C-alpha cells in the first residue's frame, strides 16, 4: 500500500514540475491527464444563435474575406441594387442561422425517449431478477385453496353475522345469497 502511494506522489510531483516549467503561463495541466486546457475569456462579446436574443453581441464572421469586404462596402449603398444572393450573403456574415433554421425540429426527442425506454426496460429486468432470486417465495396464505379454506372457516365460525361475510351466506342452501 505504501509503495502505491509513494508512486502516486512521485508521479504527481513530476507532472506538476513539467507544468510549472512550461513556457505558457495561461495554459495549465488539467489534473494530470496529460491534456492542456485554455481558459475562455468571458469578457469579450460572444456569438450565439438563440430565439430569445435576436441580436447577438458580435457578428457571426469576425474576419472577412475580400469578397465579403466588397459586399459590406456595397451594403452602404442603395439596397435596391443588391441581388437576392448578395442580401443572403450579407445576412450570413452577421448571422449563422435564420429563425426558421433555429426552430427546425431536431431528432433529440428520439434519443431522450430511447433513453427513457432503455432505463424502464432495465429497471423491469432488475425487478424481475429480484422477484426470482432475491425475494422469498410467496407465503401459503396467498394460495387460492388456503383462502377458500379460510372463508369456509369464517363461515363455520359465523363471523360478523349481521353485516359481514356470514350475513351474505345462506346456511340452509349452502350457497351465497
mmCIF file with all atom_site columns, C-alpha atoms in Angstrom:
data_model
loop_
_atom_site.group_PDB
_atom_site.id
_atom_site.type_symbol
_atom_site.label_atom_id
_atom_site.label_alt_id
_atom_site.label_comp_id
_atom_site.label_asym_id
_atom_site.label_entity_id
_atom_site.label_seq_id
_atom_site.pdbx_PDB_ins_code
_atom_site.Cartn_x
_atom_site.Cartn_y
_atom_site.Cartn_z
_atom_site.occupancy
_atom_site.B_iso_or_equiv
_atom_site.pdbx_formal_charge
_atom_site.auth_seq_id
_atom_site.auth_comp_id
_atom_site.auth_asym_id
_atom_site.auth_atom_id
_atom_site.pdbx_PDB_model_num
ATOM 1   C CA . UNK A 1 1   ? 0.000   0.000   0.000   1.00 0.00 ? 1   UNK A CA 1
ATOM 2   C CA . UNK A 1 2   ? 2.856   2.387   0.859   1.00 0.00 ? 2   UNK A CA 1
ATOM 3   C CA . UNK A 1 3   ? 4.600   1.636   -2.437  1.00 0.00 ? 3   UNK A CA 1
ATOM 4   C CA . UNK A 1 4   ? 1.434   2.541   -4.369  1.00 0.00 ? 4   UNK A CA 1
ATOM 5   C CA . UNK A 1 5   ? 1.047   5.826   -2.505  1.00 0.00 ? 5   UNK A CA 1
ATOM 6   C CA . UNK A 1 6   ? 4.708   6.767   -2.978  1.00 0.00 ? 6   UNK A CA 1
ATOM 7   C CA . UNK A 1 7   ? 4.405   6.095   -6.705  1.00 0.00 ? 7   UNK A CA 1
ATOM 8   C CA . UNK A 1 8   ? 1.377   8.323   -6.973  1.00 0.00 ? 8   UNK A CA 1
ATOM 9   C CA . UNK A 1 9   ? 3.067   11.146  -5.077  1.00 0.00 ? 9   UNK A CA 1
ATOM 10  C CA . UNK A 1 10  ? 6.178   10.925  -7.270  1.00 0.00 ? 10  UNK A CA 1
ATOM 11  C CA . UNK A 1 11  ? 4.036   10.976  -10.417 1.00 0.00 ? 11  UNK A CA 1
ATOM 12  C CA . UNK A 1 12  ? 2.119   13.996  -9.140  1.00 0.00 ? 12  UNK A CA 1
ATOM 13  C CA . UNK A 1 13  ? 5.289   15.976  -8.436  1.00 0.00 ? 13  UNK A CA 1
ATOM 14  C CA . UNK A 1 14  ? 6.812   15.115  -11.801 1.00 0.00 ? 14  UNK A CA 1
ATOM 15  C CA . UNK A 1 15  ? 3.699   16.240  -13.711 1.00 0.00 ? 15  UNK A CA 1
ATOM 16  C CA . UNK A 1 16  ? 3.412   19.455  -11.689 1.00 0.00 ? 16  UNK A CA 1
ATOM 17  C CA . UNK A 1 17  ? 7.094   20.220  -12.253 1.00 0.00 ? 17  UNK A CA 1
ATOM 18  C CA . UNK A 1 18  ? 6.733   19.897  -16.013 1.00 0.00 ? 18  UNK A CA 1
ATOM 19  C CA . UNK A 1 19  ? 3.605   22.062  -15.960 1.00 0.00 ? 19  UNK A CA 1
ATOM 20  C CA . UNK A 1 20  ? 5.335   24.733  -13.856 1.00 0.00 ? 20  UNK A CA 1
ATOM 21  C CA . UNK A 1 21  ? 8.343   24.866  -16.195 1.00 0.00 ? 21  UNK A CA 1
ATOM 22  C CA . UNK A 1 22  ? 6.295   25.105  -19.382 1.00 0.00 ? 22  UNK A CA 1
ATOM 23  C CA . UNK A 1 23  ? 6.552   28.285  -21.447 1.00 0.00 ? 23  UNK A CA 1
ATOM 24  C CA . UNK A 1 24  ? 2.878   29.249  -21.355 1.00 0.00 ? 24  UNK A CA 1
ATOM 25  C CA . UNK A 1 25  ? 1.539   30.827  -18.190 1.00 0.00 ? 25  UNK A CA 1
ATOM 26  C CA . UNK A 1 26  ? -2.069  30.953  -19.416 1.00 0.00 ? 26  UNK A CA 1
ATOM 27  C CA . UNK A 1 27  ? -2.308  27.224  -20.080 1.00 0.00 ? 27  UNK A CA 1
ATOM 28  C CA . UNK A 1 28  ? -2.340  24.736  -17.244 1.00 0.00 ? 28  UNK A CA 1
ATOM 29  C CA . UNK A 1 29  ? -2.329  20.961  -16.964 1.00 0.00 ? 29  UNK A CA 1
ATOM 30  C CA . UNK A 1 30  ? -5.771  19.568  -16.347 1.00 0.00 ? 30  UNK A CA 1
ATOM 31  C CA . UNK A 1 31  ? -5.386  17.370  -13.275 1.00 0.00 ? 31  UNK A CA 1
ATOM 32  C CA . UNK A 1 32  ? -2.591  15.222  -14.622 1.00 0.00 ? 32  UNK A CA 1
ATOM 33  C CA . UNK A 1 33  ? -4.481  13.735  -17.569 1.00 0.00 ? 33  UNK A CA 1
ATOM 34  C CA . UNK A 1 34  ? -1.854  14.984  -19.987 1.00 0.00 ? 34  UNK A CA 1
ATOM 35  C CA . UNK A 1 35  ? -4.225  17.385  -21.704 1.00 0.00 ? 35  UNK A CA 1
ATOM 36  C CA . UNK A 1 36  ? -3.868  21.148  -21.678 1.00 0.00 ? 36  UNK A CA 1
ATOM 37  C CA . UNK A 1 37  ? -6.879  23.379  -21.193 1.00 0.00 ? 37  UNK A CA 1
ATOM 38  C CA . UNK A 1 38  ? -7.251  27.027  -22.076 1.00 0.00 ? 38  UNK A CA 1
ATOM 39  C CA . UNK A 1 39  ? -9.446  29.348  -20.122 1.00 0.00 ? 39  UNK A CA 1
ATOM 40  C CA . UNK A 1 40  ? -12.039 31.161  -22.219 1.00 0.00 ? 40  UNK A CA 1
ATOM 41  C CA . UNK A 1 41  ? -12.114 34.925  -21.950 1.00 0.00 ? 41  UNK A CA 1
ATOM 42  C CA . UNK A 1 42  ? -15.703 35.716  -20.990 1.00 0.00 ? 42  UNK A CA 1
ATOM 43  C CA . UNK A 1 43  ? -15.154 39.490  -21.074 1.00 0.00 ? 43  UNK A CA 1
ATOM 44  C CA . UNK A 1 44  ? -15.231 39.640  -24.870 1.00 0.00 ? 44  UNK A CA 1
ATOM 45  C CA . UNK A 1 45  ? -18.558 39.641  -26.749 1.00 0.00 ? 45  UNK A CA 1
ATOM 46  C CA . UNK A 1 46  ? -19.709 36.181  -27.808 1.00 0.00 ? 46  UNK A CA 1
ATOM 47  C CA . UNK A 1 47  ? -21.850 34.958  -30.711 1.00 0.00 ? 47  UNK A CA 1
ATOM 48  C CA . UNK A 1 48  ? -24.785 32.600  -30.289 1.00 0.00 ? 48  UNK A CA 1
ATOM 49  C CA . UNK A 1 49  ? -27.978 31.815  -32.164 1.00 0.00 ? 49  UNK A CA 1
ATOM 50  C CA . UNK A 1 50  ? -30.928 31.981  -29.781 1.00 0.00 ? 50  UNK A CA 1
ATOM 51  C CA . UNK A 1 51  ? -34.604 32.611  -30.370 1.00 0.00 ? 51  UNK A CA 1
ATOM 52  C CA . UNK A 1 52  ? -34.946 34.853  -27.322 1.00 0.00 ? 52  UNK A CA 1
ATOM 53  C CA . UNK A 1 53  ? -31.945 37.034  -28.284 1.00 0.00 ? 53  UNK A CA 1
ATOM 54  C CA . UNK A 1 54  ? -32.418 38.262  -31.866 1.00 0.00 ? 54  UNK A CA 1
ATOM 55  C CA . UNK A 1 55  ? -29.216 40.326  -31.999 1.00 0.00 ? 55  UNK A CA 1
ATOM 56  C CA . UNK A 1 56  ? -26.057 38.621  -30.713 1.00 0.00 ? 56  UNK A CA 1
ATOM 57  C CA . UNK A 1 57  ? -23.180 40.626  -29.197 1.00 0.00 ? 57  UNK A CA 1
ATOM 58  C CA . UNK A 1 58  ? -20.977 40.278  -32.269 1.00 0.00 ? 58  UNK A CA 1
ATOM 59  C CA . UNK A 1 59  ? -21.391 39.221  -35.911 1.00 0.00 ? 59  UNK A CA 1
ATOM 60  C CA . UNK A 1 60  ? -21.000 35.566  -36.882 1.00 0.00 ? 60  UNK A CA 1
ATOM 61  C CA . UNK A 1 61  ? -17.939 36.206  -39.066 1.00 0.00 ? 61  UNK A CA 1
ATOM 62  C CA . UNK A 1 62  ? -15.214 38.338  -37.479 1.00 0.00 ? 62  UNK A CA 1
ATOM 63  C CA . UNK A 1 63  ? -12.624 38.011  -40.213 1.00 0.00 ? 63  UNK A CA 1
ATOM 64  C CA . UNK A 1 64  ? -13.966 38.941  -43.626 1.00 0.00 ? 64  UNK A CA 1
ATOM 65  C CA . UNK A 1 65  ? -12.629 37.771  -46.967 1.00 0.00 ? 65  UNK A CA 1
ATOM 66  C CA . UNK A 1 66  ? -12.058 40.179  -49.842 1.00 0.00 ? 66  UNK A CA 1
ATOM 67  C CA . UNK A 1 67  ? -15.439 39.280  -51.358 1.00 0.00 ? 67  UNK A CA 1
ATOM 68  C CA . UNK A 1 68  ? -17.145 39.861  -48.004 1.00 0.00 ? 68  UNK A CA 1
ATOM 69  C CA . UNK A 1 69  ? -15.430 43.241  -47.603 1.00 0.00 ? 69  UNK A CA 1
ATOM 70  C CA . UNK A 1 70  ? -16.540 44.384  -51.048 1.00 0.00 ? 70  UNK A CA 1
ATOM 71  C CA . UNK A 1 71  ? -20.064 43.193  -50.227 1.00 0.00 ? 71  UNK A CA 1
ATOM 72  C CA . UNK A 1 72  ? -20.004 45.205  -46.976 1.00 0.00 ? 72  UNK A CA 1
ATOM 73  C CA . UNK A 1 73  ? -18.987 48.297  -48.995 1.00 0.00 ? 73  UNK A CA 1
ATOM 74  C CA . UNK A 1 74  ? -21.827 47.617  -51.431 1.00 0.00 ? 74  UNK A CA 1
ATOM 75  C CA . UNK A 1 75  ? -24.201 47.338  -48.425 1.00 0.00 ? 75  UNK A CA 1
ATOM 76  C CA . UNK A 1 76  ? -23.650 51.025  -47.620 1.00 0.00 ? 76  UNK A CA 1
ATOM 77  C CA . UNK A 1 77  ? -25.243 51.997  -50.955 1.00 0.00 ? 77  UNK A CA 1
ATOM 78  C CA . UNK A 1 78  ? -28.867 51.538  -52.014 1.00 0.00 ? 78  UNK A CA 1
ATOM 79  C CA . UNK A 1 79  ? -30.252 48.101  -51.230 1.00 0.00 ? 79  UNK A CA 1
ATOM 80  C CA . UNK A 1 80  ? -32.288 48.056  -54.459 1.00 0.00 ? 80  UNK A CA 1
ATOM 81  C CA . UNK A 1 81  ? -29.060 47.430  -56.368 1.00 0.00 ? 81  UNK A CA 1
ATOM 82  C CA . UNK A 1 82  ? -28.274 44.306  -54.307 1.00 0.00 ? 82  UNK A CA 1
ATOM 83  C CA . UNK A 1 83  ? -29.378 40.934  -55.623 1.00 0.00 ? 83  UNK A CA 1
ATOM 84  C CA . UNK A 1 84  ? -31.173 38.352  -53.501 1.00 0.00 ? 84  UNK A CA 1
ATOM 85  C CA . UNK A 1 85  ? -27.983 36.253  -53.231 1.00 0.00 ? 85  UNK A CA 1
ATOM 86  C CA . UNK A 1 86  ? -25.969 39.276  -52.063 1.00 0.00 ? 86  UNK A CA 1
ATOM 87  C CA . UNK A 1 87  ? -28.568 40.097  -49.404 1.00 0.00 ? 87  UNK A CA 1
ATOM 88  C CA . UNK A 1 88  ? -28.460 36.493  -48.243 1.00 0.00 ? 88  UNK A CA 1
ATOM 89  C CA . UNK A 1 89  ? -24.640 36.592  -48.138 1.00 0.00 ? 89  UNK A CA 1
ATOM 90  C CA . UNK A 1 90  ? -24.808 39.796  -46.047 1.00 0.00 ? 90  UNK A CA 1
ATOM 91  C CA . UNK A 1 91  ? -27.223 38.069  -43.684 1.00 0.00 ? 91  UNK A CA 1
ATOM 92  C CA . UNK A 1 92  ? -24.875 35.081  -43.375 1.00 0.00 ? 92  UNK A CA 1
ATOM 93  C CA . UNK A 1 93  ? -21.983 37.388  -42.460 1.00 0.00 ? 93  UNK A CA 1
ATOM 94  C CA . UNK A 1 94  ? -23.938 38.647  -39.456 1.00 0.00 ? 94  UNK A CA 1
ATOM 95  C CA . UNK A 1 95  ? -25.962 35.548  -38.538 1.00 0.00 ? 95  UNK A CA 1
ATOM 96  C CA . UNK A 1 96  ? -25.281 31.825  -38.764 1.00 0.00 ? 96  UNK A CA 1
ATOM 97  C CA . UNK A 1 97  ? -28.913 30.616  -38.768 1.00 0.00 ? 97  UNK A CA 1
ATOM 98  C CA . UNK A 1 98  ? -32.280 32.097  -39.630 1.00 0.00 ? 98  UNK A CA 1
ATOM 99  C CA . UNK A 1 99  ? -35.241 31.849  -37.262 1.00 0.00 ? 99  UNK A CA 1
ATOM 100 C CA . UNK A 1 100 ? -36.703 29.080  -39.402 1.00 0.00 ? 100 UNK A CA 1
ATOM 101 C CA . UNK A 1 101 ? -33.446 27.103  -39.131 1.00 0.00 ? 101 UNK A CA 1
ATOM 102 C CA . UNK A 1 102 ? -33.335 27.636  -35.358 1.00 0.00 ? 102 UNK A CA 1
ATOM 103 C CA . UNK A 1 103 ? -36.953 26.483  -34.982 1.00 0.00 ? 103 UNK A CA 1
ATOM 104 C CA . UNK A 1 104 ? -36.405 23.411  -37.158 1.00 0.00 ? 104 UNK A CA 1
ATOM 105 C CA . UNK A 1 105 ? -37.164 20.320  -35.073 1.00 0.00 ? 105 UNK A CA 1
ATOM 106 C CA . UNK A 1 106 ? -34.252 18.132  -34.137 1.00 0.00 ? 106 UNK A CA 1
ATOM 107 C CA . UNK A 1 107 ? -34.229 14.398  -33.589 1.00 0.00 ? 107 UNK A CA 1
ATOM 108 C CA . UNK A 1 108 ? -33.236 14.848  -29.942 1.00 0.00 ? 108 UNK A CA 1
ATOM 109 C CA . UNK A 1 109 ? -36.635 13.657  -28.704 1.00 0.00 ? 109 UNK A CA 1
ATOM 110 C CA . UNK A 1 110 ? -35.904 10.235  -30.210 1.00 0.00 ? 110 UNK A CA 1
ATOM 111 C CA . UNK A 1 111 ? -32.723 9.944   -28.168 1.00 0.00 ? 111 UNK A CA 1
ATOM 112 C CA . UNK A 1 112 ? -34.487 11.062  -24.999 1.00 0.00 ? 112 UNK A CA 1
ATOM 113 C CA . UNK A 1 113 ? -37.363 8.629   -25.481 1.00 0.00 ? 113 UNK A CA 1
ATOM 114 C CA . UNK A 1 114 ? -34.933 5.832   -26.346 1.00 0.00 ? 114 UNK A CA 1
ATOM 115 C CA . UNK A 1 115 ? -33.020 6.510   -23.128 1.00 0.00 ? 115 UNK A CA 1
ATOM 116 C CA . UNK A 1 116 ? -36.228 6.571   -21.095 1.00 0.00 ? 116 UNK A CA 1
ATOM 117 C CA . UNK A 1 117 ? -37.423 3.256   -22.569 1.00 0.00 ? 117 UNK A CA 1
ATOM 118 C CA . UNK A 1 118 ? -33.985 1.717   -22.083 1.00 0.00 ? 118 UNK A CA 1
ATOM 119 C CA . UNK A 1 119 ? -33.927 2.585   -18.387 1.00 0.00 ? 119 UNK A CA 1
ATOM 120 C CA . UNK A 1 120 ? -37.544 1.484   -17.894 1.00 0.00 ? 120 UNK A CA 1
ATOM 121 C CA . UNK A 1 121 ? -36.683 -1.856  -19.512 1.00 0.00 ? 121 UNK A CA 1
ATOM 122 C CA . UNK A 1 122 ? -33.524 -2.203  -17.449 1.00 0.00 ? 122 UNK A CA 1
ATOM 123 C CA . UNK A 1 123 ? -35.491 -1.438  -14.287 1.00 0.00 ? 123 UNK A CA 1
ATOM 124 C CA . UNK A 1 124 ? -38.052 -4.088  -15.266 1.00 0.00 ? 124 UNK A CA 1
ATOM 125 C CA . UNK A 1 125 ? -35.266 -6.643  -15.685 1.00 0.00 ? 125 UNK A CA 1
ATOM 126 C CA . UNK A 1 126 ? -33.840 -5.756  -12.264 1.00 0.00 ? 126 UNK A CA 1
ATOM 127 C CA . UNK A 1 127 ? -37.275 -6.111  -10.647 1.00 0.00 ? 127 UNK A CA 1
ATOM 128 C CA . UNK A 1 128 ? -37.817 -9.452  -12.390 1.00 0.00 ? 128 UNK A CA 1
ATOM 129 C CA . UNK A 1 129 ? -34.384 -10.686 -11.274 1.00 0.00 ? 129 UNK A CA 1
ATOM 130 C CA . UNK A 1 130 ? -35.157 -9.620  -7.703  1.00 0.00 ? 130 UNK A CA 1
ATOM 131 C CA . UNK A 1 131 ? -38.500 -11.401 -7.806  1.00 0.00 ? 131 UNK A CA 1
ATOM 132 C CA . UNK A 1 132 ? -36.905 -14.714 -8.763  1.00 0.00 ? 132 UNK A CA 1
ATOM 133 C CA . UNK A 1 133 ? -33.573 -14.599 -6.930  1.00 0.00 ? 133 UNK A CA 1
ATOM 134 C CA . UNK A 1 134 ? -33.831 -12.130 -4.031  1.00 0.00 ? 134 UNK A CA 1
ATOM 135 C CA . UNK A 1 135 ? -37.306 -12.249 -2.543  1.00 0.00 ? 135 UNK A CA 1
ATOM 136 C CA . UNK A 1 136 ? -38.544 -15.355 -0.744  1.00 0.00 ? 136 UNK A CA 1
ATOM 137 C CA . UNK A 1 137 ? -41.428 -17.393 -2.225  1.00 0.00 ? 137 UNK A CA 1
ATOM 138 C CA . UNK A 1 138 ? -44.987 -16.270 -1.554  1.00 0.00 ? 138 UNK A CA 1
ATOM 139 C CA . UNK A 1 139 ? -46.477 -17.449 1.742   1.00 0.00 ? 139 UNK A CA 1
ATOM 140 C CA . UNK A 1 140 ? -49.005 -20.281 1.604   1.00 0.00 ? 140 UNK A CA 1
ATOM 141 C CA . UNK A 1 141 ? -51.734 -17.975 2.871   1.00 0.00 ? 141 UNK A CA 1
ATOM 142 C CA . UNK A 1 142 ? -51.885 -16.346 -0.590  1.00 0.00 ? 142 UNK A CA 1
ATOM 143 C CA . UNK A 1 143 ? -52.781 -19.619 -2.349  1.00 0.00 ? 143 UNK A CA 1
ATOM 144 C CA . UNK A 1 144 ? -56.366 -19.923 -3.615  1.00 0.00 ? 144 UNK A CA 1
ATOM 145 C CA . UNK A 1 145 ? -57.060 -23.173 -1.783  1.00 0.00 ? 145 UNK A CA 1
ATOM 146 C CA . UNK A 1 146 ? -55.831 -21.674 1.505   1.00 0.00 ? 146 UNK A CA 1
ATOM 147 C CA . UNK A 1 147 ? -58.081 -18.651 1.026   1.00 0.00 ? 147 UNK A CA 1
ATOM 148 C CA . UNK A 1 148 ? -61.059 -20.923 0.230   1.00 0.00 ? 148 UNK A CA 1
ATOM 149 C CA . UNK A 1 149 ? -60.392 -22.892 3.437   1.00 0.00 ? 149 UNK A CA 1
ATOM 150 C CA . UNK A 1 150 ? -60.158 -19.608 5.372   1.00 0.00 ? 150 UNK A CA 1
ATOM 151 C CA . UNK A 1 151 ? -63.505 -18.387 4.007   1.00 0.00 ? 151 UNK A CA 1
ATOM 152 C CA . UNK A 1 152 ? -65.091 -21.738 4.906   1.00 0.00 ? 152 UNK A CA 1
ATOM 153 C CA . UNK A 1 153 ? -63.617 -21.483 8.425   1.00 0.00 ? 153 UNK A CA 1
ATOM 154 C CA . UNK A 1 154 ? -65.057 -17.964 8.809   1.00 0.00 ? 154 UNK A CA 1
ATOM 155 C CA . UNK A 1 155 ? -68.469 -19.205 7.651   1.00 0.00 ? 155 UNK A CA 1
ATOM 156 C CA . UNK A 1 156 ? -68.319 -22.124 10.082  1.00 0.00 ? 156 UNK A CA 1
ATOM 157 C CA . UNK A 1 157 ? -67.498 -19.734 12.933  1.00 0.00 ? 157 UNK A CA 1
ATOM 158 C CA . UNK A 1 158 ? -70.301 -17.378 11.774  1.00 0.00 ? 158 UNK A CA 1
ATOM 159 C CA . UNK A 1 159 ? -68.042 -14.313 11.753  1.00 0.00 ? 159 UNK A CA 1
ATOM 160 C CA . UNK A 1 160 ? -69.951 -10.973 11.526  1.00 0.00 ? 160 UNK A CA 1
ATOM 161 C CA . UNK A 1 161 ? -73.446 -12.421 11.156  1.00 0.00 ? 161 UNK A CA 1
ATOM 162 C CA . UNK A 1 162 ? -75.219 -9.047  10.817  1.00 0.00 ? 162 UNK A CA 1
ATOM 163 C CA . UNK A 1 163 ? -73.320 -7.148  8.108   1.00 0.00 ? 163 UNK A CA 1
ATOM 164 C CA . UNK A 1 164 ? -70.232 -9.241  7.369   1.00 0.00 ? 164 UNK A CA 1
ATOM 165 C CA . UNK A 1 165 ? -69.443 -12.362 5.404   1.00 0.00 ? 165 UNK A CA 1
ATOM 166 C CA . UNK A 1 166 ? -71.815 -14.630 7.337   1.00 0.00 ? 166 UNK A CA 1
ATOM 167 C CA . UNK A 1 167 ? -74.767 -12.356 6.557   1.00 0.00 ? 167 UNK A CA 1
ATOM 168 C CA . UNK A 1 168 ? -74.224 -12.990 2.823   1.00 0.00 ? 168 UNK A CA 1
ATOM 169 C CA . UNK A 1 169 ? -74.155 -16.787 3.133   1.00 0.00 ? 169 UNK A CA 1
ATOM 170 C CA . UNK A 1 170 ? -77.305 -18.915 3.039   1.00 0.00 ? 170 UNK A CA 1
ATOM 171 C CA . UNK A 1 171 ? -76.612 -21.703 5.563   1.00 0.00 ? 171 UNK A CA 1
ATOM 172 C CA . UNK A 1 172 ? -79.694 -23.755 4.611   1.00 0.00 ? 172 UNK A CA 1
ATOM 173 C CA . UNK A 1 173 ? -78.919 -23.915 0.864   1.00 0.00 ? 173 UNK A CA 1
ATOM 174 C CA . UNK A 1 174 ? -75.109 -23.836 1.285   1.00 0.00 ? 174 UNK A CA 1
ATOM 175 C CA . UNK A 1 175 ? -74.533 -21.027 -1.236  1.00 0.00 ? 175 UNK A CA 1
ATOM 176 C CA . UNK A 1 176 ? -74.106 -17.277 -1.422  1.00 0.00 ? 176 UNK A CA 1
ATOM 177 C CA . UNK A 1 177 ? -77.259 -15.168 -1.214  1.00 0.00 ? 177 UNK A CA 1
#
